[in-house]
mmCIF file of C-alpha atoms in Angstrom:
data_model
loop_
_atom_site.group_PDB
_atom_site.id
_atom_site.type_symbol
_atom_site.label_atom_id
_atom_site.label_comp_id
_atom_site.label_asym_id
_atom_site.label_seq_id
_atom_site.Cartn_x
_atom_site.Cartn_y
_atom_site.Cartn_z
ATOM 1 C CA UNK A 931 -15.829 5.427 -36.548
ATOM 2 C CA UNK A 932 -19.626 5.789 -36.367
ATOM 3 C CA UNK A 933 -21.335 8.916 -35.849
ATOM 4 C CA UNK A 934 -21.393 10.331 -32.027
ATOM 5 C CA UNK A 935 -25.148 10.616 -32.059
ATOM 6 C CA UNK A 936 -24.740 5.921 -32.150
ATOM 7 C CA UNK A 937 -21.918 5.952 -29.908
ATOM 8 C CA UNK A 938 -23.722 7.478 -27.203
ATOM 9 C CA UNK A 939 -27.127 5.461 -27.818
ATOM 10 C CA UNK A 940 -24.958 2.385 -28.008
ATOM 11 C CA UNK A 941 -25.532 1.491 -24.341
ATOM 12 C CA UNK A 942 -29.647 1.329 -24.697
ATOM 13 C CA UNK A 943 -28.860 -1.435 -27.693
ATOM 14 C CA UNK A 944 -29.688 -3.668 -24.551
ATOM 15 C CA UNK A 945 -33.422 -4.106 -24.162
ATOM 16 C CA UNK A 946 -32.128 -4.174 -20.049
ATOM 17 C CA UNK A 947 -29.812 -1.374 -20.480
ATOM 18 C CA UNK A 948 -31.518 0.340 -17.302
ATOM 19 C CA UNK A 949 -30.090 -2.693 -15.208
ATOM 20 C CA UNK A 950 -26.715 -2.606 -16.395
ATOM 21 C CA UNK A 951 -26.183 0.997 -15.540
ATOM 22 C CA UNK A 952 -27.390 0.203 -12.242
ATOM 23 C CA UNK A 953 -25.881 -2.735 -11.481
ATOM 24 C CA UNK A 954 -22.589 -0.617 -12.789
ATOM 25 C CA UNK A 955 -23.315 2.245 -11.041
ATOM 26 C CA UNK A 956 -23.951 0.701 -7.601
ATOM 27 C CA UNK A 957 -20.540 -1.200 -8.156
ATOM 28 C CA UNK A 958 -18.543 1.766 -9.170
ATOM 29 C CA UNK A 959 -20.636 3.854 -5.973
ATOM 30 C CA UNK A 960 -18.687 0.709 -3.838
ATOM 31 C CA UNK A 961 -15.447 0.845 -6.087
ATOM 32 C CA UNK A 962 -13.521 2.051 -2.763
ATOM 33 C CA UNK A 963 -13.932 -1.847 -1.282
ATOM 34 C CA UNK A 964 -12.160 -2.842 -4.070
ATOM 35 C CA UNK A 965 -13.989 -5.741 -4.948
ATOM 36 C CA UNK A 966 -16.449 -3.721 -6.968
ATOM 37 C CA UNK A 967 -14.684 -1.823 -8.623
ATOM 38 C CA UNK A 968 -12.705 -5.283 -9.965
ATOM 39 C CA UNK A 969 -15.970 -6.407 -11.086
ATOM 40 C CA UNK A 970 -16.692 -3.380 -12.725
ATOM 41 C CA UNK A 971 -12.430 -3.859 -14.713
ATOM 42 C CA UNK A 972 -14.391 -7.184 -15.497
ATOM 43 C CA UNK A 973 -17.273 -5.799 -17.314
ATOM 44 C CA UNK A 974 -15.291 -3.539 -19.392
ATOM 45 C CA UNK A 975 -12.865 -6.247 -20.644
ATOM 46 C CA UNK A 976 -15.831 -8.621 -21.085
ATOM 47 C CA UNK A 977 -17.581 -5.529 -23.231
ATOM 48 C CA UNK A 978 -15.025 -4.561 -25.379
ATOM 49 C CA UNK A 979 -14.135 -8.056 -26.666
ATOM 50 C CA UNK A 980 -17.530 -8.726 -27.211
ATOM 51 C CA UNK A 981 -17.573 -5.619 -29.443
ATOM 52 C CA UNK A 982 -14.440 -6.392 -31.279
ATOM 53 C CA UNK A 983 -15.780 -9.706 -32.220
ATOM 54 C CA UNK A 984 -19.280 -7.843 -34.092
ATOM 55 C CA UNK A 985 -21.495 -7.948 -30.985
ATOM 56 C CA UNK A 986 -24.104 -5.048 -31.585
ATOM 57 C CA UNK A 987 -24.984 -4.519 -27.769
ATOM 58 C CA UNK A 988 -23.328 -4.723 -24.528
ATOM 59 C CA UNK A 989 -23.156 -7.446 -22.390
ATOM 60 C CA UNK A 990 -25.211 -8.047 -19.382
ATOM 61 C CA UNK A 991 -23.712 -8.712 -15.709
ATOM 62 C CA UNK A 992 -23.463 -12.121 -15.494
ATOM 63 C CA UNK A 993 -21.349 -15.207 -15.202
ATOM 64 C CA UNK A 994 -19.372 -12.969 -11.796
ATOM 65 C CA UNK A 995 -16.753 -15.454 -11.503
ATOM 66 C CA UNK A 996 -15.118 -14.766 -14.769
ATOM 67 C CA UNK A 997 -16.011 -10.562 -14.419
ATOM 68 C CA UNK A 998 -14.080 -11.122 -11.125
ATOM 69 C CA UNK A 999 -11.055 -13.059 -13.006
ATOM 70 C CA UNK A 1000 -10.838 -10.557 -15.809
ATOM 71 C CA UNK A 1001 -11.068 -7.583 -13.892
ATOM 72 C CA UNK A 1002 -8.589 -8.685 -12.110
ATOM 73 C CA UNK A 1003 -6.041 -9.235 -14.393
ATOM 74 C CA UNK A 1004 -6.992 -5.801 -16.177
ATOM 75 C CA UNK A 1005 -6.372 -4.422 -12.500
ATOM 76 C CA UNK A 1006 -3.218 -5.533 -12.426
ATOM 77 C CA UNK A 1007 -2.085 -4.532 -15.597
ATOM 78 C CA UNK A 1008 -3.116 -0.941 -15.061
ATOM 79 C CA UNK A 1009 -1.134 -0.689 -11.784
ATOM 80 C CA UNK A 1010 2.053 -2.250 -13.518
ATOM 81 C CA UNK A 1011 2.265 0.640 -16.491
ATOM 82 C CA UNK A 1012 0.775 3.419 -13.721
ATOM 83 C CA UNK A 1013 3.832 2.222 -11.547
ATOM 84 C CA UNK A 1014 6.139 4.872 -13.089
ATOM 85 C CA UNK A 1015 4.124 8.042 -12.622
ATOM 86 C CA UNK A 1016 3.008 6.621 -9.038
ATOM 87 C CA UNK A 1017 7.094 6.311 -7.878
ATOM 88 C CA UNK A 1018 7.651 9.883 -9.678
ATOM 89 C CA UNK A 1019 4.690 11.305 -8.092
ATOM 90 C CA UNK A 1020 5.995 9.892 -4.889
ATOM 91 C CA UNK A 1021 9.543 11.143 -4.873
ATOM 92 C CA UNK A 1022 8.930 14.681 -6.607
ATOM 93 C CA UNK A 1023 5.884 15.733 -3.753
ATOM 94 C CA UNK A 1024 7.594 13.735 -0.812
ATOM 95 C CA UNK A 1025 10.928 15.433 -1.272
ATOM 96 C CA UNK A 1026 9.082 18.528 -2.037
ATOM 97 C CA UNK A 1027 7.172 18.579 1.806
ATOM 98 C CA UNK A 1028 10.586 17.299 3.042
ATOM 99 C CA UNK A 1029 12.273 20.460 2.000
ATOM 100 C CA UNK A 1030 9.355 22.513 3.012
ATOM 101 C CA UNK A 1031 9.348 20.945 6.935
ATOM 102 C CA UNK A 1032 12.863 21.745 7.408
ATOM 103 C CA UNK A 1033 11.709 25.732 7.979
ATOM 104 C CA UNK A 1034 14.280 27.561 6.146
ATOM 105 C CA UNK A 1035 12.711 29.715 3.620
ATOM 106 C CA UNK A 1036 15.278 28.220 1.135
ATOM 107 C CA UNK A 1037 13.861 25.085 1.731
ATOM 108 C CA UNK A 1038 10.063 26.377 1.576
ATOM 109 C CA UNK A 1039 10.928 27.921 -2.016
ATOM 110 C CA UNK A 1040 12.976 24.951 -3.288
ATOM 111 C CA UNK A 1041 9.996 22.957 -2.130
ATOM 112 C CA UNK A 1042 7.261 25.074 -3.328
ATOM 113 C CA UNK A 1043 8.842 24.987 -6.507
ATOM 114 C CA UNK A 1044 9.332 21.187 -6.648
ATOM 115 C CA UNK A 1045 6.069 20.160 -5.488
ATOM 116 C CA UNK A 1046 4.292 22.378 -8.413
ATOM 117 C CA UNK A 1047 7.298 21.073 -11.053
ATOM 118 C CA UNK A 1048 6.120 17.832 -9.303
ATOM 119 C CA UNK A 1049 2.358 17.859 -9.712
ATOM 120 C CA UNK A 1050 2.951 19.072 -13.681
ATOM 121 C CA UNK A 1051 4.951 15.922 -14.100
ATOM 122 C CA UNK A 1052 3.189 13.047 -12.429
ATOM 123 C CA UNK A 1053 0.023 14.303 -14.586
ATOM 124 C CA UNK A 1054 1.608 14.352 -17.546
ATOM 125 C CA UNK A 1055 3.316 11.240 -17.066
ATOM 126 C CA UNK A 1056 -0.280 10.024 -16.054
ATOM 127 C CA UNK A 1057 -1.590 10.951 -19.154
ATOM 128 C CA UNK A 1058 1.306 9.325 -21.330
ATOM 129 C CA UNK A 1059 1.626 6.275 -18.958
ATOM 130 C CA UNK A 1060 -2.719 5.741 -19.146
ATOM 131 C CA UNK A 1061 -2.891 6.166 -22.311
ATOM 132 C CA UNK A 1062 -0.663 3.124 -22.809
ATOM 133 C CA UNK A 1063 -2.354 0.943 -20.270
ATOM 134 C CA UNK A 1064 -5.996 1.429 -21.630
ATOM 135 C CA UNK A 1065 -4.409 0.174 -25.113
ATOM 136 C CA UNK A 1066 -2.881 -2.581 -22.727
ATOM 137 C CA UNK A 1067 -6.130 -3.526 -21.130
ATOM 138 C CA UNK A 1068 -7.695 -3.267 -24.753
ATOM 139 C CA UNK A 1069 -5.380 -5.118 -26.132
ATOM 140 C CA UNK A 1070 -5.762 -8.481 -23.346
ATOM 141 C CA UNK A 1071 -9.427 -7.971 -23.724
ATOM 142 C CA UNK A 1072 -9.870 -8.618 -27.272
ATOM 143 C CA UNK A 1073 -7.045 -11.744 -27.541
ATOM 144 C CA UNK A 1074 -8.343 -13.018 -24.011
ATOM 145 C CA UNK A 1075 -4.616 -13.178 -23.065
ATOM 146 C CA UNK A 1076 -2.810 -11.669 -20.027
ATOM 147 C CA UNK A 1077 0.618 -11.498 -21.660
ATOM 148 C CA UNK A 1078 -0.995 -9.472 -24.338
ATOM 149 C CA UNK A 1079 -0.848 -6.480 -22.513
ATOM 150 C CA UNK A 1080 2.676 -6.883 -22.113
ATOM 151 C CA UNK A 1081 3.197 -7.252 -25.895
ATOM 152 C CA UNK A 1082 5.055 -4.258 -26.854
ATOM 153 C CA UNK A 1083 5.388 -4.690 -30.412
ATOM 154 C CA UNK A 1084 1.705 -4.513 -30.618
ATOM 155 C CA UNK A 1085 0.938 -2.138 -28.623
ATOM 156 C CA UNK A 1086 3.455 0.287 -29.920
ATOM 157 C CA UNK A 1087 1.827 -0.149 -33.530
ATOM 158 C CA UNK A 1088 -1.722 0.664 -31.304
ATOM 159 C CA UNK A 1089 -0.935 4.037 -29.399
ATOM 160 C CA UNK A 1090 0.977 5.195 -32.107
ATOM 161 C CA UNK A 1091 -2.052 4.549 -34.486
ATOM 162 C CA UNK A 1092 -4.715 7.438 -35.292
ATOM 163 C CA UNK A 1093 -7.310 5.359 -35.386
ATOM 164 C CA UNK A 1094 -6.894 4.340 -32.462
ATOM 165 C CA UNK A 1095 -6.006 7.787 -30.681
ATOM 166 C CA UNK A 1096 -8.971 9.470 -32.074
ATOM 167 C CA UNK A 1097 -11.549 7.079 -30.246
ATOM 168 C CA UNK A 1098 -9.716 7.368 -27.109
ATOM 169 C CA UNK A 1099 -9.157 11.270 -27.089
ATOM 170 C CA UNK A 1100 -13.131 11.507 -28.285
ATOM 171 C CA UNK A 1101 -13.877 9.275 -24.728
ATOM 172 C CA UNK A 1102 -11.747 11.337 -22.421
ATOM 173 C CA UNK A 1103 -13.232 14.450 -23.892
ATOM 174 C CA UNK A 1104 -17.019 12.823 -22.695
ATOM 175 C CA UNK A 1105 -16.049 12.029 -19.456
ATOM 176 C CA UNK A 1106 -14.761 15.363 -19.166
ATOM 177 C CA UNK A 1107 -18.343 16.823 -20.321
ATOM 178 C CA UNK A 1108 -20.064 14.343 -18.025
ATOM 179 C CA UNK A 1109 -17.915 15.497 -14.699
ATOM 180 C CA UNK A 1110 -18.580 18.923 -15.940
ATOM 181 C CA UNK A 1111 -22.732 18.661 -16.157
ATOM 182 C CA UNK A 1112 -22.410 16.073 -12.828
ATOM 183 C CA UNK A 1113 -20.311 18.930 -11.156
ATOM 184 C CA UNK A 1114 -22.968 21.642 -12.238
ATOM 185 C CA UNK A 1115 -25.882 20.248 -10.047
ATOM 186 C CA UNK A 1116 -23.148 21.722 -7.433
ATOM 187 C CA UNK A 1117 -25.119 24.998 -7.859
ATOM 188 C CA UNK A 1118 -28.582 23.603 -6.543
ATOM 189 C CA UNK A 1119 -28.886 24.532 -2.808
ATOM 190 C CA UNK A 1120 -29.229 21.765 -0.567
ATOM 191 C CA UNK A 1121 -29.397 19.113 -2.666
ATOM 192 C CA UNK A 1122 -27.299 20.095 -5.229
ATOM 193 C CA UNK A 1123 -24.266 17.921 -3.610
ATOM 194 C CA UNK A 1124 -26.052 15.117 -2.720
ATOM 195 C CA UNK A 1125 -27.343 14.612 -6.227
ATOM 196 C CA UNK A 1126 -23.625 14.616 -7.781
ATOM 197 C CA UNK A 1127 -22.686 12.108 -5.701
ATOM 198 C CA UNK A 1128 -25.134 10.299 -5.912
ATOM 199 C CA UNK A 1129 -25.649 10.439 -10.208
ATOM 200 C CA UNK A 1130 -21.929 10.815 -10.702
ATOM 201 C CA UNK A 1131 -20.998 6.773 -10.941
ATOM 202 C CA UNK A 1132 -23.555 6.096 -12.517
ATOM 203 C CA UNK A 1133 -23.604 8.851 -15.577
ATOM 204 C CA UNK A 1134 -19.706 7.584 -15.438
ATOM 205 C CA UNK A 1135 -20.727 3.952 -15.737
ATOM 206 C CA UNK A 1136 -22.740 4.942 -18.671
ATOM 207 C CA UNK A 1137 -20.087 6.830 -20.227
ATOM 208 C CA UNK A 1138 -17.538 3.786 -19.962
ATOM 209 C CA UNK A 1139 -19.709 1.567 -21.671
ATOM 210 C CA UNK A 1140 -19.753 4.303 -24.598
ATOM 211 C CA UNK A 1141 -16.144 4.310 -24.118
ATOM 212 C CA UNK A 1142 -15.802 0.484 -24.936
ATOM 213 C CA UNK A 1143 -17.792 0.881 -27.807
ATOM 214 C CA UNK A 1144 -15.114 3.469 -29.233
ATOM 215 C CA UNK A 1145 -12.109 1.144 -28.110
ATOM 216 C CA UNK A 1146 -12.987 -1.442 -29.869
ATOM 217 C CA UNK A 1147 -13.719 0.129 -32.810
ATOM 218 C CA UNK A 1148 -10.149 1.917 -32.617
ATOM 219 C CA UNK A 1149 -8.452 -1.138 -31.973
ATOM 220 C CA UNK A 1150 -9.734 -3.153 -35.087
ATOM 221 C CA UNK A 1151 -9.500 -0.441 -37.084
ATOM 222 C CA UNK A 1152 -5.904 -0.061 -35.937
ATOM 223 C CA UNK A 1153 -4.168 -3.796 -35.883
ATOM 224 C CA UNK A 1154 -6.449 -4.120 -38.940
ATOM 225 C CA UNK A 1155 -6.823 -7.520 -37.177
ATOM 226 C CA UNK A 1156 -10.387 -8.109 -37.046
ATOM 227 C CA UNK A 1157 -13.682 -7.231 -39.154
ATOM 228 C CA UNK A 1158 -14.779 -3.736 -37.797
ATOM 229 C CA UNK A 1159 -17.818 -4.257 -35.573
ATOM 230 C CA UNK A 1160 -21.184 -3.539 -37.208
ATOM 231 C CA UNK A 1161 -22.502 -0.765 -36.720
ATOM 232 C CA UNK A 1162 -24.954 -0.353 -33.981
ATOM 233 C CA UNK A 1163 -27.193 2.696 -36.243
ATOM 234 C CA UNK A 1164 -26.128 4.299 -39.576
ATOM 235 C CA UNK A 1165 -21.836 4.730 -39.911
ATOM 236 C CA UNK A 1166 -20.649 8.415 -40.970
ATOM 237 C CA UNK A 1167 -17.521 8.244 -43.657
#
């Protein structure tokens, strides 16, 4: 894996890098119409195959057609492995507020309890179960193949691979840092708010494109499939 100092300058490879994150930001801002945030599913599969196959920058936005058919097929694939914690989180906090409305305090503890028990459940089985479908989406990206992220076999030899873990825990712990520092303007009076909204999809955005960079990596180094993508500034043993 190269050194965290590349990763992170790996986005500004692009002599437009600027318009990306804009472009990506102002689609992830409008990811609640849907469409947008497809495109933006699109980008990200488009990204990380081009980095599996060598490519030493990121892609720009273009050819939208294809971004839209990609992203939605990475869309869907999400949903289908996010199905199980979904139905879990539904029946574990919607029995929970059942018990709870019938007014007994029986029925408010039982529910109390089971809503919490709930909660702990659904995130850990959110965890597990999106762990598996970024390998999934990962995985389609880089063969260009929906049924790929359906291939088990594969994808069990992925997740269960370090090399591929260790990229993918190093991106969840940056977008973790970059909600953290987003959610600190919080403290500015005023405008404090306004500016977290307003930066947060777009420091996110940048942060996903770092994340490709690190998923590809971990998935050639992992299936052992591919030539490892060059490296964008000097590689760390």
């Amino acid at each position: 894996m190269e050194s965290l100092e590349d990763t992170l300058r790996y986005p500004m490879e692009d002599d437009d890098w600027t318009v990306t994150v804009l472009i990506g930001g102002v689609l992830s801002l409008l990811a609640f119409l849907l469409v947008p945030g497809i495109l933006v599913y699109g980008y990200l599969v488009q990204a990380v195959r081009e980095r599996a196959d060598g490519a030493t920058e990121p892609p720009a936005f273009e050819d939208w057609g294809e971004l839209l058919v990609d992203g939605l097929k990475a869309w869907v694939i999400g949903i289908v492995y996010m199905l199980v914690p979904l139905v879990v989180f539904g029946v574990t906090v919607g029995g929970s507020l059942f018990a709870m409305a019938t007014g007994t305090r029986a029925g408010a503890g039982a529910g109390l309890a089971g809503l919490f028990g709930g909660l702990a459940i659904s995130f850990v089985l959110s965890l597990v179960f999106g762990y598996v479908a970024t390998a999934a989406i990962i995985h389609f990206a880089c063969t260009g193949e929906f049924g790929a992220g359906f291939d088990f076999g594969t994808l069990r030899k992925l997740v269960l691979s370090p090399e591929y873990a260790t990229p993918w825990l190093v991106s969840i712990a940056l977008f973790i840092a970059v909600n953290v520092v987003v959610n600190l303007l919080n403290v500015i009076p005023f405008l404090g708010s306004l500016l977290a909204v307003i930066l947060s999809p777009f420091a996110t955005f940048y942060v996903l494109v770092v994340a490709t960079d690190l998923w590809a990596g971990g998935y050639n180094a992992a299936l052992d499939e591919r030539d490892e993508p060059e490296s964008v500034g000097t590689a760390t043993a």
